[in-house]
CSV table of C-alpha atoms and ligand atoms in Angstrom, one decimal:
chain,number,residue,atom,x,y,z
A,1,MET,CA,-26.6,-19.9,3.0
A,2,THR,CA,-23.2,-19.4,4.6
A,3,GLU,CA,-22.5,-15.5,5.1
A,4,VAL,CA,-19.1,-14.1,4.3
A,5,VAL,CA,-18.5,-10.5,5.2
A,6,ILE,CA,-15.4,-8.8,3.7
A,7,LEU,CA,-14.4,-5.6,5.5
A,8,GLY,CA,-12.5,-3.2,3.1
A,9,GLY,CA,-12.9,-2.7,-0.7
A,10,GLY,CA,-9.3,-1.9,-1.4
A,11,VAL,CA,-6.7,-4.1,-3.0
A,12,GLY,CA,-7.1,-7.1,-0.7
A,13,GLY,CA,-10.8,-6.8,-0.1
A,14,ALA,CA,-11.8,-6.3,-3.8
A,15,PHE,CA,-9.6,-9.1,-4.9
A,16,ALA,CA,-11.0,-11.5,-2.1
A,17,ALA,CA,-14.6,-10.7,-3.2
A,18,ALA,CA,-13.9,-11.7,-6.8
A,19,GLU,CA,-12.0,-14.7,-5.7
A,20,LEU,CA,-14.6,-16.0,-3.3
A,21,SER,CA,-17.3,-15.5,-5.8
A,22,LYS,CA,-15.4,-17.6,-8.2
A,23,ARG,CA,-14.8,-20.4,-5.9
A,24,LEU,CA,-18.1,-20.5,-4.1
A,25,ARG,CA,-20.7,-19.2,-6.5
A,26,GLY,CA,-24.2,-20.0,-5.3
A,27,LYS,CA,-22.9,-21.4,-1.9
A,28,VAL,CA,-22.2,-18.2,0.0
A,29,GLN,CA,-23.6,-14.8,0.3
A,30,ILE,CA,-20.7,-12.2,0.0
A,31,THR,CA,-21.1,-8.8,1.5
A,32,LEU,CA,-18.2,-6.3,1.1
A,33,VAL,CA,-18.3,-3.2,3.4
A,34,ASP,CA,-16.3,0.0,2.7
A,35,ARG,CA,-16.8,3.6,3.8
A,36,GLU,CA,-16.1,4.7,0.2
A,37,GLY,CA,-18.2,3.9,-2.9
A,38,LYS,CA,-15.0,3.6,-4.8
A,39,HIS,CA,-12.1,1.2,-5.1
A,40,TYR,CA,-8.8,3.1,-5.5
A,41,PHE,CA,-5.6,1.7,-7.2
A,42,PRO,CA,-2.7,3.5,-5.3
A,43,PRO,CA,0.2,2.2,-7.5
A,44,SER,CA,-1.1,4.7,-10.1
A,45,TYR,CA,-0.7,7.6,-7.8
A,46,PRO,CA,2.9,8.4,-8.6
A,47,TRP,CA,1.6,8.7,-12.3
A,48,LEU,CA,-1.1,10.9,-11.1
A,49,VAL,CA,1.6,13.2,-9.5
A,50,MET,CA,3.5,13.3,-12.7
A,51,GLY,CA,0.4,14.2,-14.7
A,52,TRP,CA,0.3,10.9,-16.6
A,53,ARG,CA,-3.1,9.9,-15.0
A,54,ARG,CA,-6.2,12.0,-14.2
A,55,PRO,CA,-7.9,11.3,-10.9
A,56,GLU,CA,-10.9,9.6,-12.4
A,57,GLN,CA,-8.6,7.1,-14.1
A,58,VAL,CA,-7.3,5.5,-10.9
A,59,TRP,CA,-10.6,4.3,-9.3
A,60,ARG,CA,-13.6,2.2,-10.1
A,61,PRO,CA,-17.1,2.1,-8.5
A,62,LEU,CA,-17.3,-0.8,-6.0
A,63,THR,CA,-21.0,-1.4,-7.2
A,64,ARG,CA,-19.4,-3.0,-10.2
A,65,LEU,CA,-18.7,-6.0,-8.0
A,66,LYS,CA,-22.4,-6.8,-8.2
A,67,ALA,CA,-21.8,-8.4,-11.5
A,68,ARG,CA,-19.8,-11.0,-9.4
A,69,ASN,CA,-22.8,-11.5,-7.0
A,70,VAL,CA,-21.0,-9.4,-4.3
A,71,ARG,CA,-23.2,-7.1,-2.3
A,72,HIS,CA,-21.6,-3.8,-1.6
A,73,ARG,CA,-22.6,-2.1,1.6
A,74,GLN,CA,-21.2,1.5,1.9
A,75,GLY,CA,-20.7,2.5,5.5
A,76,GLU,CA,-18.2,2.9,8.4
A,77,VAL,CA,-17.2,-0.2,10.2
A,78,ALA,CA,-17.7,1.0,13.8
A,79,SER,CA,-16.8,-2.3,15.6
A,80,ILE,CA,-15.7,-5.8,15.0
A,81,GLU,CA,-16.9,-8.3,17.6
A,82,PRO,CA,-15.5,-11.6,17.0
A,83,ASP,CA,-17.0,-13.3,20.0
A,84,GLU,CA,-20.4,-12.4,18.8
A,85,ARG,CA,-19.6,-13.1,15.2
A,86,ARG,CA,-20.8,-9.8,14.1
A,87,VAL,CA,-19.7,-6.4,13.0
A,88,ILE,CA,-21.5,-3.1,13.5
A,89,VAL,CA,-21.7,-0.9,10.4
A,90,ASP,CA,-23.2,2.6,10.8
A,91,GLY,CA,-25.1,1.6,13.8
A,92,SER,CA,-26.5,-1.7,12.4
A,93,GLU,CA,-25.5,-5.3,12.9
A,94,LEU,CA,-24.0,-7.6,10.3
A,95,ARG,CA,-23.7,-11.2,11.3
A,96,TYR,CA,-21.2,-13.6,9.5
A,97,ASP,CA,-20.0,-17.2,9.5
A,98,TYR,CA,-16.6,-16.1,8.0
A,99,LEU,CA,-15.0,-12.6,8.2
A,100,LEU,CA,-12.1,-11.3,6.1
A,101,VAL,CA,-10.6,-8.1,7.3
A,102,SER,CA,-8.8,-6.0,4.7
A,103,LEU,CA,-9.2,-2.6,6.2
A,104,GLY,CA,-5.7,-1.5,5.3
A,105,ALA,CA,-3.4,1.1,7.0
A,106,GLN,CA,-4.8,4.5,7.8
A,107,LEU,CA,-2.7,7.6,7.4
A,108,GLU,CA,-2.1,9.6,10.7
A,109,PRO,CA,-0.4,12.8,9.8
A,110,SER,CA,-1.6,14.3,13.1
A,111,ALA,CA,0.8,11.9,15.0
A,112,ILE,CA,3.7,14.3,14.2
A,113,ALA,CA,3.6,18.0,15.3
A,114,GLY,CA,3.7,20.4,12.2
A,115,PHE,CA,3.1,17.5,9.7
A,116,GLU,CA,-0.4,18.6,8.5
A,117,GLU,CA,0.6,22.2,7.8
A,118,ALA,CA,4.0,21.4,6.3
A,119,ALA,CA,4.2,18.2,4.3
A,120,LEU,CA,2.8,17.0,1.0
A,121,HIS,CA,2.5,13.2,0.0
A,122,PRO,CA,1.3,10.9,-2.7
A,123,TYR,CA,-0.4,8.4,-0.4
A,124,ASP,CA,-4.0,9.2,-1.1
A,125,LEU,CA,-5.8,10.6,-4.1
A,126,GLU,CA,-6.2,14.0,-2.8
A,127,GLY,CA,-2.6,14.1,-1.6
A,128,ALA,CA,-1.3,13.0,-5.0
A,129,VAL,CA,-3.3,15.7,-6.7
A,130,ASN,CA,-2.1,18.4,-4.3
A,131,LEU,CA,1.5,17.2,-4.7
A,132,GLY,CA,1.2,17.4,-8.6
A,133,ASP,CA,-0.1,20.9,-8.3
A,134,ALA,CA,2.8,21.8,-6.0
A,135,LEU,CA,5.4,20.4,-8.3
A,136,SER,CA,4.0,22.3,-11.3
A,137,ARG,CA,4.3,25.6,-9.4
A,138,PHE,CA,7.6,25.0,-7.8
A,139,ASP,CA,10.2,27.4,-9.2
A,140,GLY,CA,13.4,26.0,-7.6
A,141,GLY,CA,15.0,25.3,-4.1
A,142,LYS,CA,15.3,22.2,-2.1
A,143,VAL,CA,12.8,19.3,-2.2
A,144,LEU,CA,13.2,17.1,0.7
A,145,VAL,CA,11.5,13.7,0.3
A,146,GLY,CA,11.3,11.1,2.9
A,147,ILE,CA,9.6,8.5,5.1
A,148,SER,CA,8.4,9.9,8.6
A,149,ARG,CA,7.9,6.5,10.5
A,150,LEU,CA,7.9,2.8,10.1
A,151,PRO,CA,6.1,0.8,9.1
A,152,PHE,CA,4.6,2.3,5.9
A,153,LYS,CA,3.0,0.8,2.8
A,154,CYS,CA,4.8,0.0,-0.5
A,155,PRO,CA,8.7,0.1,0.5
A,156,ALA,CA,9.5,1.2,-3.0
A,157,ALA,CA,7.0,4.1,-3.5
A,158,PRO,CA,9.1,6.9,-1.6
A,159,TYR,CA,12.2,6.0,-3.6
A,160,GLU,CA,10.2,5.9,-6.9
A,161,MET,CA,8.7,9.4,-6.1
A,162,ALA,CA,12.3,10.8,-5.6
A,163,LEU,CA,13.5,9.4,-8.9
A,164,LEU,CA,10.3,10.4,-10.7
A,165,MET,CA,10.7,14.0,-9.4
A,166,ASP,CA,14.3,14.1,-10.5
A,167,TYR,CA,13.0,13.1,-14.0
A,168,TYR,CA,10.2,15.8,-13.9
A,169,PHE,CA,12.6,18.6,-13.2
A,170,ARG,CA,15.1,17.4,-15.7
A,171,ARG,CA,12.4,17.3,-18.3
A,172,LYS,CA,11.4,20.8,-17.3
A,173,GLY,CA,15.0,21.9,-17.8
A,174,MET,CA,15.2,23.2,-14.2
A,175,ARG,CA,17.0,20.3,-12.3
A,176,ASP,CA,20.1,22.7,-11.9
A,177,SER,CA,17.9,25.0,-9.7
A,178,VAL,CA,16.4,22.0,-7.7
A,179,ASP,CA,18.2,20.1,-4.9
A,180,ILE,CA,16.6,16.8,-4.0
A,181,GLU,CA,17.5,15.0,-0.8
A,182,PHE,CA,16.0,11.9,0.8
A,183,PHE,CA,15.6,10.7,4.5
A,184,THR,CA,14.4,7.5,6.0
A,185,PRO,CA,14.4,5.7,9.4
A,186,GLU,CA,15.5,2.6,7.5
A,187,PRO,CA,19.1,1.4,7.8
A,188,SER,CA,19.1,1.2,4.0
A,189,PRO,CA,16.5,1.3,1.1
A,190,LEU,CA,14.1,-1.7,0.9
A,191,PRO,CA,15.6,-3.6,3.8
A,192,ALA,CA,13.2,-6.5,3.5
A,193,ALA,CA,14.7,-7.2,0.1
A,194,GLY,CA,18.3,-7.5,1.6
A,195,LYS,CA,21.5,-5.6,1.6
A,196,ASP,CA,22.4,-6.2,-2.0
A,197,ILE,CA,19.2,-4.8,-3.4
A,198,GLY,CA,19.3,-1.9,-0.8
A,199,GLY,CA,22.8,-1.1,-2.2
A,200,LYS,CA,21.5,-1.0,-5.8
A,201,ALA,CA,18.6,1.2,-4.9
A,202,ALA,CA,20.9,3.6,-3.1
A,203,ALA,CA,23.3,3.6,-6.1
A,204,MET,CA,20.3,4.5,-8.3
A,205,MET,CA,19.7,7.5,-6.0
A,206,GLU,CA,23.2,8.5,-6.1
A,207,GLU,CA,23.4,8.5,-9.9
A,208,ARG,CA,20.6,10.9,-10.1
A,209,GLY,CA,22.2,13.2,-7.6
A,210,ILE,CA,19.9,12.4,-4.6
A,211,PRO,CA,21.7,12.2,-1.3
A,212,LEU,CA,20.3,9.5,1.0
A,213,HIS,CA,20.1,10.0,4.8
A,214,THR,CA,19.3,6.8,6.6
A,215,LYS,CA,18.3,6.1,10.2
A,216,ARG,CA,16.5,9.5,10.4
A,217,GLU,CA,13.2,9.1,12.2
A,218,MET,CA,11.1,12.4,12.1
A,219,ASP,CA,10.2,13.9,15.4
A,220,HIS,CA,8.5,17.3,14.5
A,221,ILE,CA,8.3,19.8,11.8
A,222,ASP,CA,8.8,23.6,12.2
A,223,SER,CA,7.0,24.9,9.3
A,224,GLU,CA,7.8,28.6,10.0
A,225,SER,CA,11.5,28.1,9.8
A,226,ARG,CA,11.1,25.1,7.3
A,227,LEU,CA,13.0,22.7,9.2
A,228,VAL,CA,12.4,18.9,9.9
A,229,HIS,CA,13.6,17.8,13.3
A,230,PHE,CA,14.6,14.2,13.8
A,231,ARG,CA,15.0,12.2,16.9
A,232,GLY,CA,18.5,12.8,18.3
A,233,ASP,CA,19.6,16.2,17.1
A,234,ALA,CA,19.7,16.2,13.3
A,235,GLN,CA,17.6,18.6,11.2
A,236,MET,CA,17.1,19.3,7.6
A,237,ASP,CA,15.7,22.3,5.8
A,238,TYR,CA,13.3,22.4,2.9
A,239,ASP,CA,11.5,24.5,0.5
A,240,LEU,CA,9.1,21.7,-0.4
A,241,LEU,CA,8.5,18.9,1.8
A,242,VAL,CA,7.3,15.4,0.6
A,243,ALA,CA,7.0,13.0,3.4
A,244,ILE,CA,5.1,9.7,3.9
A,245,PRO,CA,2.7,10.2,7.0
A,246,PRO,CA,2.8,7.7,9.9
A,247,HIS,CA,0.4,4.8,9.5
A,248,THR,CA,-2.0,3.2,11.9
A,249,THR,CA,-5.4,1.3,11.7
A,250,CYS,CA,-9.0,2.4,12.1
A,251,ASP,CA,-10.6,2.4,15.6
A,252,ALA,CA,-12.7,-0.7,14.8
A,253,VAL,CA,-9.6,-2.7,14.3
A,254,ARG,CA,-7.7,-1.2,17.2
A,255,ASN,CA,-10.5,-2.0,19.6
A,256,SER,CA,-11.5,-5.5,18.2
A,257,GLY,CA,-9.3,-7.6,20.3
A,258,LEU,CA,-7.9,-8.9,17.0
A,259,ALA,CA,-5.0,-6.4,17.1
A,260,LYS,CA,-2.4,-7.5,19.5
A,261,ASP,CA,0.9,-6.1,18.2
A,262,GLY,CA,0.3,-2.4,18.3
A,263,PRO,CA,-2.6,-1.4,15.9
A,264,TRP,CA,-1.9,-4.4,13.6
A,265,ILE,CA,-3.6,-7.9,13.5
A,266,PRO,CA,-1.1,-10.7,13.8
A,267,VAL,CA,-2.0,-13.7,11.6
A,268,ASP,CA,-0.7,-17.0,10.7
A,269,ARG,CA,1.8,-16.3,8.0
A,270,TYR,CA,0.8,-19.3,6.0
A,271,THR,CA,-3.0,-19.3,6.4
A,272,MET,CA,-3.9,-15.7,7.2
A,273,GLN,CA,-6.1,-16.9,10.1
A,274,SER,CA,-6.3,-14.5,13.0
A,275,SER,CA,-6.6,-15.6,16.7
A,276,TYR,CA,-10.2,-16.6,15.8
A,277,ASP,CA,-10.7,-19.6,13.6
A,278,ASP,CA,-13.4,-17.9,11.4
A,279,VAL,CA,-11.8,-14.4,11.1
A,280,TYR,CA,-9.1,-14.0,8.5
A,281,ALA,CA,-7.0,-10.8,8.0
A,282,VAL,CA,-5.0,-9.8,4.9
A,283,GLY,CA,-3.0,-6.9,3.5
A,284,ASP,CA,-1.8,-3.7,5.3
A,285,VAL,CA,-3.8,-4.3,8.4
A,286,THR,CA,-1.8,-7.4,9.3
A,287,ILE,CA,1.5,-7.9,11.0
A,288,ILE,CA,3.4,-10.9,9.7
A,289,LYS,CA,6.9,-11.9,11.3
A,290,THR,CA,9.1,-13.3,8.6
A,291,PRO,CA,10.9,-16.7,9.3
A,292,SER,CA,14.2,-15.2,8.5
A,293,GLY,CA,13.8,-12.3,11.0
A,294,ASN,CA,15.8,-10.0,8.7
A,295,VAL,CA,13.3,-7.2,9.2
A,296,PRO,CA,10.9,-6.7,12.1
A,297,ALA,CA,7.8,-7.7,9.9
A,298,LEU,CA,6.9,-8.3,6.3
A,299,PRO,CA,6.4,-5.0,4.4
A,300,LYS,CA,3.0,-3.8,3.4
A,301,ALA,CA,2.3,-4.0,-0.2
A,302,GLY,CA,-0.5,-4.5,-2.7
A,303,VAL,CA,1.1,-7.6,-4.1
A,304,PHE,CA,1.1,-9.2,-0.7
A,305,ALA,CA,-2.5,-8.2,0.0
A,306,GLU,CA,-3.5,-10.0,-3.2
A,307,GLY,CA,-1.5,-13.1,-2.5
A,308,GLN,CA,-2.7,-13.3,1.1
A,309,ALA,CA,-6.4,-12.6,0.0
A,310,LYS,CA,-6.0,-15.6,-2.5
A,311,THR,CA,-4.9,-17.9,0.3
A,312,ALA,CA,-7.5,-16.7,2.7
A,313,CYS,CA,-10.3,-17.4,0.2
A,314,GLN,CA,-8.8,-20.8,-0.6
A,315,ASN,CA,-9.0,-21.6,3.1
A,316,ILE,CA,-12.6,-20.2,3.6
A,317,ALA,CA,-13.7,-22.1,0.5
A,318,SER,CA,-12.0,-25.3,1.7
A,319,GLU,CA,-13.9,-25.2,5.0
A,320,VAL,CA,-17.2,-24.5,3.2
A,321,LEU,CA,-16.6,-27.4,0.8
A,322,GLY,CA,-14.8,-29.7,3.1
A,323,ARG,CA,-11.5,-29.7,1.2
A,324,THR,CA,-7.8,-29.1,1.9
A,325,GLY,CA,-6.8,-25.4,2.4
A,326,GLY,CA,-3.9,-23.4,1.0
A,327,ARG,CA,-0.7,-21.9,2.2
A,328,TRP,CA,0.7,-18.6,1.2
A,329,ASP,CA,4.4,-18.7,0.2
A,330,GLY,CA,5.5,-15.1,0.9
A,331,TYR,CA,6.2,-14.3,-2.8
A,332,GLY,CA,6.1,-10.8,-3.9
A,333,MET,CA,7.2,-8.3,-6.7
A,334,CYS,CA,7.1,-4.7,-7.2
A,335,PHE,CA,8.2,-2.1,-9.8
A,336,LEU,CA,10.4,0.9,-9.3
A,337,GLU,CA,9.5,3.5,-11.9
A,338,THR,CA,12.5,5.7,-12.7
A,339,GLY,CA,11.3,7.9,-15.4
A,340,TYR,CA,12.4,7.8,-19.1
A,341,GLY,CA,9.7,5.3,-19.7
A,342,ARG,CA,11.6,2.7,-17.6
A,343,ALA,CA,11.1,0.8,-14.3
A,344,GLY,CA,13.1,-1.6,-12.2
A,345,MET,CA,11.6,-4.7,-10.8
A,346,VAL,CA,12.2,-6.5,-7.5
A,347,ARG,CA,10.8,-10.0,-6.9
A,348,GLY,CA,11.2,-13.1,-4.9
A,349,ASN,CA,10.3,-15.0,-1.8
A,350,PHE,CA,10.1,-12.6,1.2
A,351,PHE,CA,10.1,-15.3,3.8
A,352,GLY,CA,13.6,-16.3,2.7
A,353,GLU,CA,12.5,-19.9,2.4
A,354,ALA,CA,12.9,-20.6,-1.3
A,355,GLN,CA,15.9,-20.0,-3.6
A,356,PRO,CA,16.6,-17.7,-5.4
A,357,ALA,CA,15.3,-15.5,-2.6
A,358,ILE,CA,15.0,-12.0,-4.0
A,359,ALA,CA,16.4,-10.4,-7.1
A,360,MET,CA,16.3,-7.0,-8.7
A,361,ARG,CA,16.1,-6.4,-12.5
A,362,LYS,CA,17.7,-3.2,-13.7
A,363,PRO,CA,15.4,-0.4,-15.1
A,364,GLY,CA,14.1,-1.1,-18.6
A,365,ARG,CA,11.1,-0.4,-20.7
A,366,LEU,CA,9.8,-4.0,-20.2
A,367,TRP,CA,9.1,-3.5,-16.6
A,368,HIS,CA,7.4,-0.1,-17.3
A,369,TRP,CA,5.1,-2.0,-19.7
A,370,ALA,CA,4.6,-4.7,-17.2
A,371,LYS,CA,3.3,-2.1,-14.6
A,372,LEU,CA,0.9,-0.7,-17.3
A,373,PHE,CA,-0.4,-4.4,-17.8
A,374,VAL,CA,-0.9,-4.7,-13.9
A,375,GLU,CA,-2.8,-1.5,-13.8
A,376,TRP,CA,-5.1,-2.6,-16.7
A,377,ARG,CA,-5.5,-6.1,-15.3
A,378,TRP,CA,-6.6,-4.6,-12.0
A,379,LEU,CA,-8.9,-1.7,-13.0
A,380,ASP,CA,-10.2,-3.2,-16.2
A,381,ARG,CA,-10.4,-6.8,-15.7
A,382,LEU,CA,-11.2,-7.1,-12.0
A,383,PHE,CA,-13.8,-4.3,-12.3
A,384,ARG,CA,-15.1,-5.0,-15.9
B,401,FAD,C1,1.6,5.8,-3.7
B,401,FAD,C2,1.5,4.3,-3.6
B,401,FAD,C3,2.0,3.5,-4.4
B,401,FAD,C4,1.9,2.1,-4.3
B,401,FAD,N1,2.5,1.2,-5.1
B,401,FAD,C5,2.4,-0.1,-5.0
B,401,FAD,C6,2.9,-1.0,-6.0
B,401,FAD,O1,3.5,-0.6,-7.0
B,401,FAD,N2,2.9,-2.3,-5.8
B,401,FAD,C7,2.3,-2.7,-4.5
B,401,FAD,O2,2.1,-4.0,-4.4
B,401,FAD,N3,1.7,-1.9,-3.6
B,401,FAD,C8,1.8,-0.7,-3.8
B,401,FAD,N4,1.2,0.1,-2.9
B,401,FAD,C9,0.6,-0.4,-1.7
B,401,FAD,C10,-0.8,-0.9,-1.9
B,401,FAD,O3,-1.6,0.1,-2.3
B,401,FAD,C11,-1.3,-1.3,-0.5
B,401,FAD,O4,-0.5,-2.2,0.1
B,401,FAD,C12,-2.7,-2.0,-0.7
B,401,FAD,O5,-3.6,-1.1,-1.2
B,401,FAD,C13,-3.1,-2.8,0.6
B,401,FAD,O6,-4.4,-3.3,0.3
B,401,FAD,P1,-5.4,-3.5,1.6
B,401,FAD,O7,-6.6,-4.1,1.0
B,401,FAD,O8,-4.7,-4.1,2.7
B,401,FAD,O9,-5.7,-2.0,2.0
B,401,FAD,P2,-6.4,-0.7,1.1
B,401,FAD,O10,-6.2,-1.0,-0.2
B,401,FAD,O11,-5.8,0.5,1.7
B,401,FAD,O12,-7.9,-0.9,1.5
B,401,FAD,C14,-8.5,-0.7,2.7
B,401,FAD,C15,-9.9,-0.3,2.5
B,401,FAD,O13,-10.6,-0.3,3.8
B,401,FAD,C16,-11.5,0.8,3.9
B,401,FAD,N5,-11.7,1.2,5.3
B,401,FAD,C17,-10.7,1.4,6.2
B,401,FAD,N6,-11.2,1.6,7.4
B,401,FAD,C18,-12.6,1.5,7.3
B,401,FAD,C19,-13.7,1.5,8.2
B,401,FAD,N7,-13.5,1.8,9.5
B,401,FAD,N8,-14.9,1.4,7.6
B,401,FAD,C20,-15.2,1.1,6.3
B,401,FAD,N9,-14.1,1.0,5.5
B,401,FAD,C21,-12.9,1.3,5.9
B,401,FAD,C22,-10.8,2.0,3.1
B,401,FAD,O14,-11.7,2.9,2.6
B,401,FAD,C23,-10.1,1.1,2.0
B,401,FAD,O15,-10.9,1.1,0.8
B,401,FAD,C24,1.2,1.5,-3.1
B,401,FAD,C25,0.7,2.4,-2.2
B,401,FAD,C26,0.8,3.8,-2.4
B,401,FAD,C27,0.1,4.7,-1.4
């Protein structure tokens, strides 16, 4: 039987496991490896911060994929050896005919001096719980929200977090005693979506009284004097610092020979194939140059991980079955929760090859309900 190994049980990996088992039931043995026994759904973390979800509501056990004939192997991927067609997991060898890498981006707070002592963030489950606790204890002062370094996952999430915090403090009746400011190394919000949408997102921040400071890349944090120092000579003070940590990939990816552009794996943007014919990579672990070149690379987002996983599975299935493969079209959409039971929505073709390119729908109840549907579809249908 053909052996397919999927590395990573996050958004791209879990979706790929379900998709491959649907396309190739009985024809392949699928093994999914993850260091965790759980699949997490990060789009729900901002709701967790707000107290609208409990931690146990935003994950599912990976063993549930057994119902789809997927073997789950819990363990650390220590090395990926594409020349040998094998991976090493916790000291033992796993051989494959096809490999799909979806090991995501890893948070690296230690890359910035002072970050671990000073900053909170909603970018993993523990971080989201801690941030929610800190907000509930905050009794006024300056909340500084921002993005430390590029690239980072989910271009909208930090802006969404700032808007939700504004909502949170208004609901508590204490917005007058809280200043919220935002910083980013980007030239404008959501640069991959174009200037027009960036302008709309900036206007939303302004309407909520959140000054936006662009082109500020974090250098170090002095937690004693509560100052963030940026490259150049700018600095900003804070009472509560909420910052997205720098991102990288795990050692196994960096040392695999697959990563060639910094820590990320370059793939063919249409097929998801890496520099090895039998190795595909999807999601945050990849780097994909856009044809339009409007941004250095395609942003990292779950919606892309899902679309790319679908294409990679189509291509693996076509090789196994001797059929024609598929091409990914660069389509993506994301929600921007704004509080008051509303969300905005951005969607379109991020390769800039199809018209209309990318559009933004203004915040409304419909898009908030649509995000609820996506959460249900993911956690309850994929992991039923
Ligand atoms: C707060 C927040 C909100 C977000 N909101 C949205 C949204 O609304 N829409 C959207 O499209 N995207 C959103 N995202 C982004 C989205 O979650 C990611 O882009 C998506 O999870 C990427 O999927 P992935 O499979 O590439 O990586 P991941 O989902 O991160 O999965 C990687 C997996 O690999 C495992 N792993 C890593 N290294 C190893 C190793 N060495 N050995 C074993 N296992 C390993 C990890 O445990 C993990 O399970 C959000 C992200 C955050 C943090």
